[in-house]
mmCIF file of C-alpha atoms in Angstrom:
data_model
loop_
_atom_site.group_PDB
_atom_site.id
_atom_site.type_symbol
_atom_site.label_atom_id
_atom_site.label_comp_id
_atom_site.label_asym_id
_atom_site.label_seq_id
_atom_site.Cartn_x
_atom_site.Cartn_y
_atom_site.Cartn_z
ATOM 1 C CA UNK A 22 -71.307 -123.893 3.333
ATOM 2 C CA UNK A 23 -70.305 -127.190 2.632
ATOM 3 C CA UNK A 24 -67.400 -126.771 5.058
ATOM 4 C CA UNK A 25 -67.829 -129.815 6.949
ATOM 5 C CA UNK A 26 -68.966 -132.618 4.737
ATOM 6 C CA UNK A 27 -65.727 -131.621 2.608
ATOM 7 C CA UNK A 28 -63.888 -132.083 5.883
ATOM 8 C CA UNK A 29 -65.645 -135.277 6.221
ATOM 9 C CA UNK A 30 -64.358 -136.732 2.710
ATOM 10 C CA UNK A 31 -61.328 -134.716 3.214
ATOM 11 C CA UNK A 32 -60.158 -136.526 6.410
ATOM 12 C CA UNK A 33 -61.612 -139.609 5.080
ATOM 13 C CA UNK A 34 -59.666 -139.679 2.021
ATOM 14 C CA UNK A 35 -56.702 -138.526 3.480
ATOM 15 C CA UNK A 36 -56.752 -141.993 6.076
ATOM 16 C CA UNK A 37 -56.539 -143.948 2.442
ATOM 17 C CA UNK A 38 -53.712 -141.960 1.451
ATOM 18 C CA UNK A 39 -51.429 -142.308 4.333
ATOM 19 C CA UNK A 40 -52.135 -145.778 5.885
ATOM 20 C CA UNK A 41 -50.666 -147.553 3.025
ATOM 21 C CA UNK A 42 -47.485 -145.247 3.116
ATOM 22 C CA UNK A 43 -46.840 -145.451 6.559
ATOM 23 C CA UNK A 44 -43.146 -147.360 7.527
ATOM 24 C CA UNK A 45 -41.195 -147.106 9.958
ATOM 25 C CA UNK A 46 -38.145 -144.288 10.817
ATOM 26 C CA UNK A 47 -37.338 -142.628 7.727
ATOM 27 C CA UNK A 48 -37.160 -139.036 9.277
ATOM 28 C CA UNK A 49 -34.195 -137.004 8.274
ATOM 29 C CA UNK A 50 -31.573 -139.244 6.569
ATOM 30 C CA UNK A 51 -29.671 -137.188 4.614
ATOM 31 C CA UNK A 52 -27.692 -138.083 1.693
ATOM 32 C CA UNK A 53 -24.510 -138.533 3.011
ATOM 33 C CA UNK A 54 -22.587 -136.846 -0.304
ATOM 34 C CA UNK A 55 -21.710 -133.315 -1.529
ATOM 35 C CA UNK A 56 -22.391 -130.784 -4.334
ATOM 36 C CA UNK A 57 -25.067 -129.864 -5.798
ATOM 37 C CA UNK A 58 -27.213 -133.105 -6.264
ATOM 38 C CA UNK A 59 -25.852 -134.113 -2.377
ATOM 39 C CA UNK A 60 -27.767 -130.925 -1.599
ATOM 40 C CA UNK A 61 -30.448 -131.455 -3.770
ATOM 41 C CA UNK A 62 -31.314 -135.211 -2.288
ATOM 42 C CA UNK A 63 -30.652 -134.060 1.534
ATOM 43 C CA UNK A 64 -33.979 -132.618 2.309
ATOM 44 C CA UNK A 65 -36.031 -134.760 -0.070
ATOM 45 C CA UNK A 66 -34.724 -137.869 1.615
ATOM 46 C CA UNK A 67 -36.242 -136.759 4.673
ATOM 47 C CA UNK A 68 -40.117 -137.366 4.359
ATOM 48 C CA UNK A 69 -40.599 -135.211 7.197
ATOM 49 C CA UNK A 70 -39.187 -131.843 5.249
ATOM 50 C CA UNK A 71 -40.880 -133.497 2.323
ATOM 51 C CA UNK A 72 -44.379 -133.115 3.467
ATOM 52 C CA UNK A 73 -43.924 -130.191 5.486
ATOM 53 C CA UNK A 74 -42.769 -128.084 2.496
ATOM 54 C CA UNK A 75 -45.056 -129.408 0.345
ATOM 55 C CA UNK A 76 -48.076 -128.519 2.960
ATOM 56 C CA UNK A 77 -46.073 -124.787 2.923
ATOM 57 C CA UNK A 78 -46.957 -124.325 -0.818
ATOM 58 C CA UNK A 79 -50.401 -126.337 -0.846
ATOM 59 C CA UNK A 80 -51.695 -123.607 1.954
ATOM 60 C CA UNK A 81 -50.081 -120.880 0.062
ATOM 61 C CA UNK A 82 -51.908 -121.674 -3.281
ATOM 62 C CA UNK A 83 -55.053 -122.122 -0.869
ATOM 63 C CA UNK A 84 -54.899 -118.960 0.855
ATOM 64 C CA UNK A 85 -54.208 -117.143 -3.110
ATOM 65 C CA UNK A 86 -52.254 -114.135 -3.651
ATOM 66 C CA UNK A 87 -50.421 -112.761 -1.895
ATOM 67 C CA UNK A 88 -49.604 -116.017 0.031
ATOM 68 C CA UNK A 89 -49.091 -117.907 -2.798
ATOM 69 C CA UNK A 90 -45.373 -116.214 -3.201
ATOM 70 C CA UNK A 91 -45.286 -114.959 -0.234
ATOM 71 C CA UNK A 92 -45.131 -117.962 1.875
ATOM 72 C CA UNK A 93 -41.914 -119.519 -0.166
ATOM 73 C CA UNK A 94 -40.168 -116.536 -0.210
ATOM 74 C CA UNK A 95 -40.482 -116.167 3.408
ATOM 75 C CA UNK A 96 -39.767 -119.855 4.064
ATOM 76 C CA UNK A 97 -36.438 -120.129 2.154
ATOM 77 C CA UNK A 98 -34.990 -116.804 4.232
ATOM 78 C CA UNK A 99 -35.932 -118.218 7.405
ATOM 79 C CA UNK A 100 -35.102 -121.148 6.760
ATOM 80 C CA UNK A 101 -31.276 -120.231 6.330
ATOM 81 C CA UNK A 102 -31.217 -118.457 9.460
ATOM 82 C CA UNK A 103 -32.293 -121.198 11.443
ATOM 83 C CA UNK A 104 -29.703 -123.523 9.518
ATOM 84 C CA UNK A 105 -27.113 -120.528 10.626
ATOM 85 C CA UNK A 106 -27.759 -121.903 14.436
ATOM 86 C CA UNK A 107 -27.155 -125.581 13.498
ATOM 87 C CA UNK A 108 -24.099 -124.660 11.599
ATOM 88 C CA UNK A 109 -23.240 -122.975 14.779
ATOM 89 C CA UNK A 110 -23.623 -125.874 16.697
ATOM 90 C CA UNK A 111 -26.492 -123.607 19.041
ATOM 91 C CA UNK A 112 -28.961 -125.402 20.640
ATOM 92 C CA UNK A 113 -32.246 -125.650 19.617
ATOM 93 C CA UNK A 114 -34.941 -127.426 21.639
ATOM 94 C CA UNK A 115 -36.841 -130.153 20.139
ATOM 95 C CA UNK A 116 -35.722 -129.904 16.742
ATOM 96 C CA UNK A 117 -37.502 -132.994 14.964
ATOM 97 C CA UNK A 118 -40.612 -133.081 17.273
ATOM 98 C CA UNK A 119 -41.133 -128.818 15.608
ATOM 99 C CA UNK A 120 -40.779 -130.477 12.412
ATOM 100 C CA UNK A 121 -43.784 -132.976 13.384
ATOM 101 C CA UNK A 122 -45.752 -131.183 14.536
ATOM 102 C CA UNK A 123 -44.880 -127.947 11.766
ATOM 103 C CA UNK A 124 -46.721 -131.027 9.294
ATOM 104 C CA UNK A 125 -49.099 -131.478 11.995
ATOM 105 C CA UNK A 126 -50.331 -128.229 12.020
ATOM 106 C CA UNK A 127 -49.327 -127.209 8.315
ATOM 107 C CA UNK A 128 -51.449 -130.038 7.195
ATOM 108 C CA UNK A 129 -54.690 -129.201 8.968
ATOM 109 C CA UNK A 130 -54.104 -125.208 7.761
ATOM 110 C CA UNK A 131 -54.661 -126.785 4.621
ATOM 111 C CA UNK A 132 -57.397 -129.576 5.816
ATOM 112 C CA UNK A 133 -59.317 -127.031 7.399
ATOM 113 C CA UNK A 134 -59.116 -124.394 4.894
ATOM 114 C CA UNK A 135 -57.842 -122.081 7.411
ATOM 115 C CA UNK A 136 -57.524 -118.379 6.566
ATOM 116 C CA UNK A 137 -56.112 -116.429 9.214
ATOM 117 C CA UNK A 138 -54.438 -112.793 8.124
ATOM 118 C CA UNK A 139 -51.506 -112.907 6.534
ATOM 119 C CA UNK A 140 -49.102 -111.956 9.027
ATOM 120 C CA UNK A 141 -50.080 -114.847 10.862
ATOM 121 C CA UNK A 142 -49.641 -117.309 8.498
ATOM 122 C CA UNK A 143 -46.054 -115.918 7.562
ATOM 123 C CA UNK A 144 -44.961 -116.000 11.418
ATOM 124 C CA UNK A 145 -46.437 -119.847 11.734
ATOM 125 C CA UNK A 146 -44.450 -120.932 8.817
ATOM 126 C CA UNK A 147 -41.596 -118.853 9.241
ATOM 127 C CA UNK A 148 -41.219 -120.275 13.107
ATOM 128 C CA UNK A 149 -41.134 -123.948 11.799
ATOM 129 C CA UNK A 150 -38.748 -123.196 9.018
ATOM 130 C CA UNK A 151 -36.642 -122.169 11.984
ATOM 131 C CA UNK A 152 -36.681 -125.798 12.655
ATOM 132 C CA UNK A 153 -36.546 -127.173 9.645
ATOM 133 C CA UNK A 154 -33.392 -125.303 9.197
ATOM 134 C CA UNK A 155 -31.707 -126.195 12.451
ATOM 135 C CA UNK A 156 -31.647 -130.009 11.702
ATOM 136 C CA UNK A 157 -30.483 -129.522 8.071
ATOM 137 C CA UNK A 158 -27.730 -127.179 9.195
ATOM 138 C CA UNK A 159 -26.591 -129.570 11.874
ATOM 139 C CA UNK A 160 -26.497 -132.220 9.276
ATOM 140 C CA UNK A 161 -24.754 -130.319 6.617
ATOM 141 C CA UNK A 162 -21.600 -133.190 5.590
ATOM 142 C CA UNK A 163 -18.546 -131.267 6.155
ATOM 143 C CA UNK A 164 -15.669 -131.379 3.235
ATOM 144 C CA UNK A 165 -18.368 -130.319 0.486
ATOM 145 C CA UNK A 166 -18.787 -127.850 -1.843
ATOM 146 C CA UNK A 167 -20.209 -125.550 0.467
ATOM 147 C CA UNK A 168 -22.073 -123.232 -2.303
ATOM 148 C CA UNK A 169 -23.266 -125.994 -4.272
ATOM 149 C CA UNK A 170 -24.506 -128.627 -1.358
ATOM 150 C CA UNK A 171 -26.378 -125.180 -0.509
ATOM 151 C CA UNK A 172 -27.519 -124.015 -3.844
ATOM 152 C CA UNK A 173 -28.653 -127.793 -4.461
ATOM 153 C CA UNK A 174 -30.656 -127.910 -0.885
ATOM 154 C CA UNK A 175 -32.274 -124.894 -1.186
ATOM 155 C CA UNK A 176 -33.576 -125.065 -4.467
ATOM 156 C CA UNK A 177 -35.095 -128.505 -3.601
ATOM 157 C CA UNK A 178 -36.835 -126.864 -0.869
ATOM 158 C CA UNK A 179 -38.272 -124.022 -3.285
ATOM 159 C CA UNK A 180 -39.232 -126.756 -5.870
ATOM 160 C CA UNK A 181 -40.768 -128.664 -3.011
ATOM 161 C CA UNK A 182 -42.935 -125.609 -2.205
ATOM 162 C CA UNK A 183 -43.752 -125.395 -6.091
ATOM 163 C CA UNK A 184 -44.976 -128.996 -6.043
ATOM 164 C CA UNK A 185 -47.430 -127.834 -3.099
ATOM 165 C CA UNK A 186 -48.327 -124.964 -5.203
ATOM 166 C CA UNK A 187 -49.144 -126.724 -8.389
ATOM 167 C CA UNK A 188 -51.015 -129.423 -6.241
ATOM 168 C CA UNK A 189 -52.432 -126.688 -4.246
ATOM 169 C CA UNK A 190 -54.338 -125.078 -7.463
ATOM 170 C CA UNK A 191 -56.330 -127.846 -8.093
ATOM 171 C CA UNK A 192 -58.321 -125.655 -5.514
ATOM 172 C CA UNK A 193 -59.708 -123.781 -7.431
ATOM 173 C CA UNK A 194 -62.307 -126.611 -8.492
ATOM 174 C CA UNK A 195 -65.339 -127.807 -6.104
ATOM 175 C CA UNK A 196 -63.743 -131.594 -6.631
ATOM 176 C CA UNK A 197 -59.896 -130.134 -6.465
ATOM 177 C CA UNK A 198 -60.673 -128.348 -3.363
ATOM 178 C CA UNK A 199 -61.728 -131.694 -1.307
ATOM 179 C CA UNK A 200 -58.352 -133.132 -3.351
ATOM 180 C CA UNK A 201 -56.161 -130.438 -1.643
ATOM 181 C CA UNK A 202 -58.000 -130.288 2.038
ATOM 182 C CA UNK A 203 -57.536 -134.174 2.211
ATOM 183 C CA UNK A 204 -54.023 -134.342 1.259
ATOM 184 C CA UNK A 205 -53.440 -131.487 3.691
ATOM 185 C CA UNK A 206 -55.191 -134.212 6.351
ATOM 186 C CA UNK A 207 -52.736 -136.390 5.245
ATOM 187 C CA UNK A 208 -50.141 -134.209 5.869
ATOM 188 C CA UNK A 209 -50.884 -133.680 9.134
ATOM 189 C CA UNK A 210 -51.448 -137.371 10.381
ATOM 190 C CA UNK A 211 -47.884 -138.040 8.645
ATOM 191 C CA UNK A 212 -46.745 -135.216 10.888
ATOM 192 C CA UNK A 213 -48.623 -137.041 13.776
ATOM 193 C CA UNK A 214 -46.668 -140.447 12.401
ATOM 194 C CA UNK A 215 -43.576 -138.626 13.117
ATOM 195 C CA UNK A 216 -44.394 -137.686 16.298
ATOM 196 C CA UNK A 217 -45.450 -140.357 17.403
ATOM 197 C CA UNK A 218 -42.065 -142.216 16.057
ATOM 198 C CA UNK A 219 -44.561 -144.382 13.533
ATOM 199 C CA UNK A 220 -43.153 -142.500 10.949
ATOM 200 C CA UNK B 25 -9.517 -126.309 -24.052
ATOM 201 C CA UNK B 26 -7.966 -122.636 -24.775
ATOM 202 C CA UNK B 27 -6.867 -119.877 -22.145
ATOM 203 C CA UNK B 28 -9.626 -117.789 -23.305
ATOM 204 C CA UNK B 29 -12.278 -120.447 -23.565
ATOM 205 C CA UNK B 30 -11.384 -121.888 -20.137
ATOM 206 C CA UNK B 31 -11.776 -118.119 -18.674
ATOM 207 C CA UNK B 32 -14.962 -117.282 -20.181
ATOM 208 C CA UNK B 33 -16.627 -120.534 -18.804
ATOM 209 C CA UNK B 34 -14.468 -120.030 -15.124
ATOM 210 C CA UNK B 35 -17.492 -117.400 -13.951
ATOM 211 C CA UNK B 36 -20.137 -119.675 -15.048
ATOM 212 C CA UNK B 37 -18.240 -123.097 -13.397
ATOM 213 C CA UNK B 38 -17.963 -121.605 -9.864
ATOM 214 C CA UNK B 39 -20.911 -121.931 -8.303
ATOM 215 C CA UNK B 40 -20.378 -118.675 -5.912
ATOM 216 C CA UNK B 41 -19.558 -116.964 -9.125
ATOM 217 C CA UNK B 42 -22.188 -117.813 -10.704
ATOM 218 C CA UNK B 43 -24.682 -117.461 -8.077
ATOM 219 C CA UNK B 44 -23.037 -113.606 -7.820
ATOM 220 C CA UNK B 45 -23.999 -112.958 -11.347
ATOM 221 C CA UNK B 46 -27.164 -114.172 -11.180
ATOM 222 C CA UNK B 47 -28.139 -111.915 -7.877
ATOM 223 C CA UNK B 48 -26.451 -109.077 -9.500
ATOM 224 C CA UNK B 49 -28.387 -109.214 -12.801
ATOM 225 C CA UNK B 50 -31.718 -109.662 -11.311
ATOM 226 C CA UNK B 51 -30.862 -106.518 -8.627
ATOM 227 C CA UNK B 52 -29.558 -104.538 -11.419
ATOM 228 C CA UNK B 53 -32.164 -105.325 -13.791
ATOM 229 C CA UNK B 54 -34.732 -104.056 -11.391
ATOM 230 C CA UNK B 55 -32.876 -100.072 -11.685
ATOM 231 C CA UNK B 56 -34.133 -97.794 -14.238
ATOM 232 C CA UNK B 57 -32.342 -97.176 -17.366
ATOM 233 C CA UNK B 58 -29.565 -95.123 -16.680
ATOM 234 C CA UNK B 59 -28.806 -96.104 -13.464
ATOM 235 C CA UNK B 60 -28.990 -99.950 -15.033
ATOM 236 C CA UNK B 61 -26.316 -98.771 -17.240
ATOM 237 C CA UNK B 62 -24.072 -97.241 -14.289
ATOM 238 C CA UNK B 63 -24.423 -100.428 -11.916
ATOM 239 C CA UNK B 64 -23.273 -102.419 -15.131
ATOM 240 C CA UNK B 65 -20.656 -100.129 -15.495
ATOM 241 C CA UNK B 66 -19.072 -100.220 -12.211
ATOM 242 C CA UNK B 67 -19.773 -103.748 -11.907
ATOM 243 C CA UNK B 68 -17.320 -104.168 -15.181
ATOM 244 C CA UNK B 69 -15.233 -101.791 -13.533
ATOM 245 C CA UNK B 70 -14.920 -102.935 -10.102
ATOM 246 C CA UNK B 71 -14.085 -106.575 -12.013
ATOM 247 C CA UNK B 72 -10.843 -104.952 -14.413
ATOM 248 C CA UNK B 73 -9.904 -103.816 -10.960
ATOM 249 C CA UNK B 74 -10.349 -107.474 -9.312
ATOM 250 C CA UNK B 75 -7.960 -108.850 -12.181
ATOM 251 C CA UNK B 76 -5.774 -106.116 -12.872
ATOM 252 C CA UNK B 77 -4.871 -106.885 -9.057
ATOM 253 C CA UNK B 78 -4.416 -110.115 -9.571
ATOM 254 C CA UNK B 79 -2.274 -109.923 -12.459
ATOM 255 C CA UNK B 80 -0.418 -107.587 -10.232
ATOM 256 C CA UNK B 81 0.231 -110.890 -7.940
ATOM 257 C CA UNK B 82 -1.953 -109.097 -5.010
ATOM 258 C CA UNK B 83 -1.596 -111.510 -1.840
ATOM 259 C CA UNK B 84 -4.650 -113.419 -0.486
ATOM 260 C CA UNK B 85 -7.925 -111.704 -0.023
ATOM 261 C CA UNK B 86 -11.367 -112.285 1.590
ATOM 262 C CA UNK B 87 -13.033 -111.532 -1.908
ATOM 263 C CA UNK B 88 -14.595 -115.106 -1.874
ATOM 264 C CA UNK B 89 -16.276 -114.262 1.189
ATOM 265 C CA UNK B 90 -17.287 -110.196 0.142
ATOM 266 C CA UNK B 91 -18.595 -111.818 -3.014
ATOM 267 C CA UNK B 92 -20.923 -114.376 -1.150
ATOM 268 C CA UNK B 93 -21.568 -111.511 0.940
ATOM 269 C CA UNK B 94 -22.730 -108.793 -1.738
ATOM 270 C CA UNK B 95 -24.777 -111.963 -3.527
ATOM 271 C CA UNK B 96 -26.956 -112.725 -0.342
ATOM 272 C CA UNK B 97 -27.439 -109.322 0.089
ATOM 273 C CA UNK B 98 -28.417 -108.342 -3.426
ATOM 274 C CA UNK B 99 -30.465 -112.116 -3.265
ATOM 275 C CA UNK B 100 -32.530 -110.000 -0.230
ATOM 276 C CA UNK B 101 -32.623 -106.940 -2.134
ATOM 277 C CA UNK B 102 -34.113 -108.595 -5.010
ATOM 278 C CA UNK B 103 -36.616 -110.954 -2.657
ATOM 279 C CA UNK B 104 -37.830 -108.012 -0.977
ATOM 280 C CA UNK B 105 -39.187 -106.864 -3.785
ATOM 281 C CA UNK B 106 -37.997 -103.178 -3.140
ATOM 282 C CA UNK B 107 -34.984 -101.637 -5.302
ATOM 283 C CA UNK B 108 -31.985 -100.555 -3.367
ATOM 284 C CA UNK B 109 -31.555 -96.741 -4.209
ATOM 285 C CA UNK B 110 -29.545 -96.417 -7.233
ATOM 286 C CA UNK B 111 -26.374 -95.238 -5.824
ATOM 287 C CA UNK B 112 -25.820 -98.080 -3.281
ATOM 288 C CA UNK B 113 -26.901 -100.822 -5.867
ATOM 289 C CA UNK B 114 -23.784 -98.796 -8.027
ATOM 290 C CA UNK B 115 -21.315 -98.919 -5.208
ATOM 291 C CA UNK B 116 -22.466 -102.781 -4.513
ATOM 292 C CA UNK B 117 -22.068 -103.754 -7.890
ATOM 293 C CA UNK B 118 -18.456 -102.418 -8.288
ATOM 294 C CA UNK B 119 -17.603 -104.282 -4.660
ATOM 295 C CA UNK B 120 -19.172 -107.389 -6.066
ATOM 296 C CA UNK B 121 -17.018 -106.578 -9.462
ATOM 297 C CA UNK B 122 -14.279 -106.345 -7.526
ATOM 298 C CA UNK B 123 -14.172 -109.175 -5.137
ATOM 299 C CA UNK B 124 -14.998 -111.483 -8.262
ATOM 300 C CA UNK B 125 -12.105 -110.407 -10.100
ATOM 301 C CA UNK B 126 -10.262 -111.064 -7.311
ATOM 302 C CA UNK B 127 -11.304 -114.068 -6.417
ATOM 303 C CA UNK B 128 -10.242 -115.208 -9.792
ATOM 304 C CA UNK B 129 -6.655 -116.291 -10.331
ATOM 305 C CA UNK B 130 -6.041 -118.020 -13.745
ATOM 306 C CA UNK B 131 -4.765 -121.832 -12.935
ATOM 307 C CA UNK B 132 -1.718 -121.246 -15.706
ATOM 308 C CA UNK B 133 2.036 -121.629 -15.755
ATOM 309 C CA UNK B 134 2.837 -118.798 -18.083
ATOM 310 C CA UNK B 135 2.178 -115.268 -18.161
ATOM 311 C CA UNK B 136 0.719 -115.370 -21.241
ATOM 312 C CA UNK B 137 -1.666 -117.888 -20.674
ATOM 313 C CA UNK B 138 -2.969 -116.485 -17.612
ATOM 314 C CA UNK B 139 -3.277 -112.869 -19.179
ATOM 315 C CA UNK B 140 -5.477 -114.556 -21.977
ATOM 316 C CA UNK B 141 -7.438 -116.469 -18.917
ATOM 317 C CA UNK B 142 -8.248 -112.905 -17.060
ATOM 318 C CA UNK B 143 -9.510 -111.395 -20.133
ATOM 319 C CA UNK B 144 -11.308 -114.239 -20.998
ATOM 320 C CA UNK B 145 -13.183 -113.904 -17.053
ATOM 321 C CA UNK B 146 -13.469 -110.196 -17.526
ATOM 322 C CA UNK B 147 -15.564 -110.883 -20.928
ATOM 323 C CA UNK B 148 -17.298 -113.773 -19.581
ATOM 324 C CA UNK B 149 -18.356 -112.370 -16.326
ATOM 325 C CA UNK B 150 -19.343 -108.992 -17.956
ATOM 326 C CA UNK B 151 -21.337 -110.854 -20.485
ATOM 327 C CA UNK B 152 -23.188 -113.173 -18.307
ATOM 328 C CA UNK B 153 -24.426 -110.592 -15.965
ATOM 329 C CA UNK B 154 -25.230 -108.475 -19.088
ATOM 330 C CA UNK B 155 -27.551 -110.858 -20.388
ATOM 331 C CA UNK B 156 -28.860 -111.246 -16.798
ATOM 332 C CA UNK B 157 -29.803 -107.598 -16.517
ATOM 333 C CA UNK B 158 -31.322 -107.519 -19.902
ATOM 334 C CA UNK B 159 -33.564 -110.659 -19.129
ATOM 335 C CA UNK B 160 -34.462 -109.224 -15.700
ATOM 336 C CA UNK B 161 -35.149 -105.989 -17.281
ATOM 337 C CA UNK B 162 -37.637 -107.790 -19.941
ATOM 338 C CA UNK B 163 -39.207 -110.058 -16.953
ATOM 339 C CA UNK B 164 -39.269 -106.860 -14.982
ATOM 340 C CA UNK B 165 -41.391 -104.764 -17.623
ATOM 341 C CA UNK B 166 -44.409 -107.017 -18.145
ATOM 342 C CA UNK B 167 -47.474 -106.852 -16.928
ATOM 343 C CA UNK B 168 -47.799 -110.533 -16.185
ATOM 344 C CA UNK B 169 -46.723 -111.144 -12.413
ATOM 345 C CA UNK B 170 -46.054 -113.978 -12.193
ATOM 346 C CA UNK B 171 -42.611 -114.101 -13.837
ATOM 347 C CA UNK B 172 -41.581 -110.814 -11.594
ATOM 348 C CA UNK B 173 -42.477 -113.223 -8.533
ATOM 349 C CA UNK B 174 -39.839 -116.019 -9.888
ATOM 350 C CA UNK B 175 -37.151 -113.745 -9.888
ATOM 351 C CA UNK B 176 -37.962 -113.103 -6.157
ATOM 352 C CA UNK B 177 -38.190 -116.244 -5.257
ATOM 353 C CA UNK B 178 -35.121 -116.350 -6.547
ATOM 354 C CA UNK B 179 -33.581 -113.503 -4.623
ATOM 355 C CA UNK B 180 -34.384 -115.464 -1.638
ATOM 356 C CA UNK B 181 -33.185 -118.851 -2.529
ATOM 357 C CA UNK B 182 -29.623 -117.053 -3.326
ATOM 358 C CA UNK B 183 -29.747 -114.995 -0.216
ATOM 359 C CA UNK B 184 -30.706 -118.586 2.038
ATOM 360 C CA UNK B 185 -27.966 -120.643 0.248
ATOM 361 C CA UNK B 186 -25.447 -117.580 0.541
ATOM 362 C CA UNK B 187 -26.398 -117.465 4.180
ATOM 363 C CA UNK B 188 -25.597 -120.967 5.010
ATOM 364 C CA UNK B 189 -22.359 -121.075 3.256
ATOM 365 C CA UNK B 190 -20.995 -117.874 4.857
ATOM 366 C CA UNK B 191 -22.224 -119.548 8.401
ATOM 367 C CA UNK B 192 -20.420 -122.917 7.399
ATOM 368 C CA UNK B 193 -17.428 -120.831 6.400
ATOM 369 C CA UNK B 194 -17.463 -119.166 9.834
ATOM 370 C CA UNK B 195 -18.486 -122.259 11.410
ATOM 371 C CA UNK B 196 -14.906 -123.707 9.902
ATOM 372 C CA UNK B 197 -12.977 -120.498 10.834
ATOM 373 C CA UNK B 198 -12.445 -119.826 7.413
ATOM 374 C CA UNK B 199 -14.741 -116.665 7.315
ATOM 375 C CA UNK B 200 -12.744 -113.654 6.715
#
């Protein structure tokens, strides 16, 4: 197995991917307007939910059917119910450090080609959509179009996991699969950025 | 813009109705032939009940909430990935007929007008969800997966964004 010498150039090509995009606080700003493209622009303004979807999609097209669809149809449901308690105004613990670390640990699934059983990999990313859907539903701008700024945020979301997905299938060649494990290292030491308030 | 015109497009404007129609023609498209055909039909039904009510000057409903309702649910249905059985995807349908005709008063002064503007919804409503059925039936019947997937991923998108909406609604003491 060549596991860990791609790990090697994985991890080493994911440090000259993320240095040069680190800057500071950008976690979570929203968009500030309504309807559909309000909705649309809320969670890819924050470059937390950016990566952390896209590292949802990039470990589903890693882990192959039935993951591959699984995983974002899973994510999407879950996602609403956690955005149900920030609607709701109930409290959810540590919110935006789940969302680091749900990059954190998203990021090295996919950096360390990890295949646990399915199950397990729909509870892990269903339990940080739970956060991921808190601090959107807390931030939801009130006096919108409620089904649009919805429709619009949630489809991002799913095309977010798509762009993980398409990214993710360059796995399926030798130099494509050291591609995808070092952008999932990236991932993760984004995720690390963010908790660590870097990012 | 004409009365009929403007009703036609009114389904396909309003994003809840709209998102309705959609969730309703990929759950309906998933039924076998003659049930297909049934669900449609009380769908159509359940709607020339909605707007027969309204031109009846019914007072104000929840239908905008039992529409976003049946959508998330049929949304799940669909994302699932496991047909309803036949009878309750019938009796949804002709709720979710219902509560959209309801939910759709013609913006008009005159009588006439807004009679044109109901039959225009009924038509465009019925059509739209027609053509969604017959696409989902077509997606539904290949052997390629991958197209059978989309349509659950898009069951679950419409069940999360009906979801948040009904929370929000809640949330505002709007719900119900």
């Amino acid at each position: 197995m060549t596991t860990h010498r791609e790990l090697a150039i994985a991890v080493a090509t994911a440090f000259l991917l993320i240095v040069p995009t680190c800057s500071p606080a950008f976690a979570h700003t929203g968009s500030g307007s309504g309807g559909f493209v309000g909705g649309f622009l809320h969670p890819v303004f924050g470059p937390d939910h950016v990566v952390a979807m896209v590292a949802v999609g990039l470990w589903g097209a890693f882990l192959g059917p039935p993951a591959i669809w699984l995983l974002p149809i899973v994510f999407p449901l879950v996602m609403a119910g956690g955005g149900v308690l920030g609607i709701l105004g109930v409290p959810l613990p540590g919110v935006e450090i789940g969302i680091a670390i749900s990059a954190i640990v998203l990021g090295l699934m996919v950096a360390l080609a990890a295949r646990p059983p399915l199950w397990v990999a729909a509870v892990l990313v269903g339990a940080f959509a739970i956060f991921h859907g808190h601090a959107h539903g807390a931030e939801l701008p009130p006096g919108t179009d409620a089904v649009a700024f919805s429709v619009g945020f949630v489809v991002a979301t799913g095309l977010l996991h798509l762009t993980g997905i398409a990214f993710g299938l360059l796995a399926r060649w030798p130099a494509g699969r050291v591609t995808v494990r070092a952008a999932g290292g990236a991932i993760a030491l984004a995720g690390l950025a963010f908790l660590s308030g870097i990012g | 813009m004409s009365a009929l015109v403007r009703g036609l497009l009114q389904p396909l404007m309003l994003p809840a109705h709209a998102l309705a129609l959609l969730a309703f023609g990929l759950l309906i498209g998933q039924q076998r032939v003659p049930w297909r055909l049934l669900a449609l039909a009380a769908f159509v039904a359940g709607l020339a009940g909605g707007l027969a009510a309204i031109a009846l000057a019914v007072g104000q409903t929840p239908a905008a909430d039992v529409l976003l309702a049946a959508a998330g649910l049929a949304g799940l249905l669909v994302a699932i990935g496991r047909p309803p059985p036949a009878l309750a995807c019938v009796l949804l349908a002709a709720v979710a007929g219902m509560a959209l005709g309801l939910d759709s008063p013609p913006e008009a002064i005159s009588i006439a007008v807004a009679t044109t503007m109901l039959i225009g919804t009924a038509l465009g409503a019925s059509l739209a969800l027609a053509l969604v059925v017959a696409g989902a039936s077509y997606v539904g019947a290949q052997k390629w997966a991958a197209p059978r997937i989309g349509m659950r991923v898009l069951g679950s998108w419409i069940a999360a964004s009906a979801l948040l909406v009904l929370a929000l609604r809640f949330a505002r003491g709007q719900l119900f």
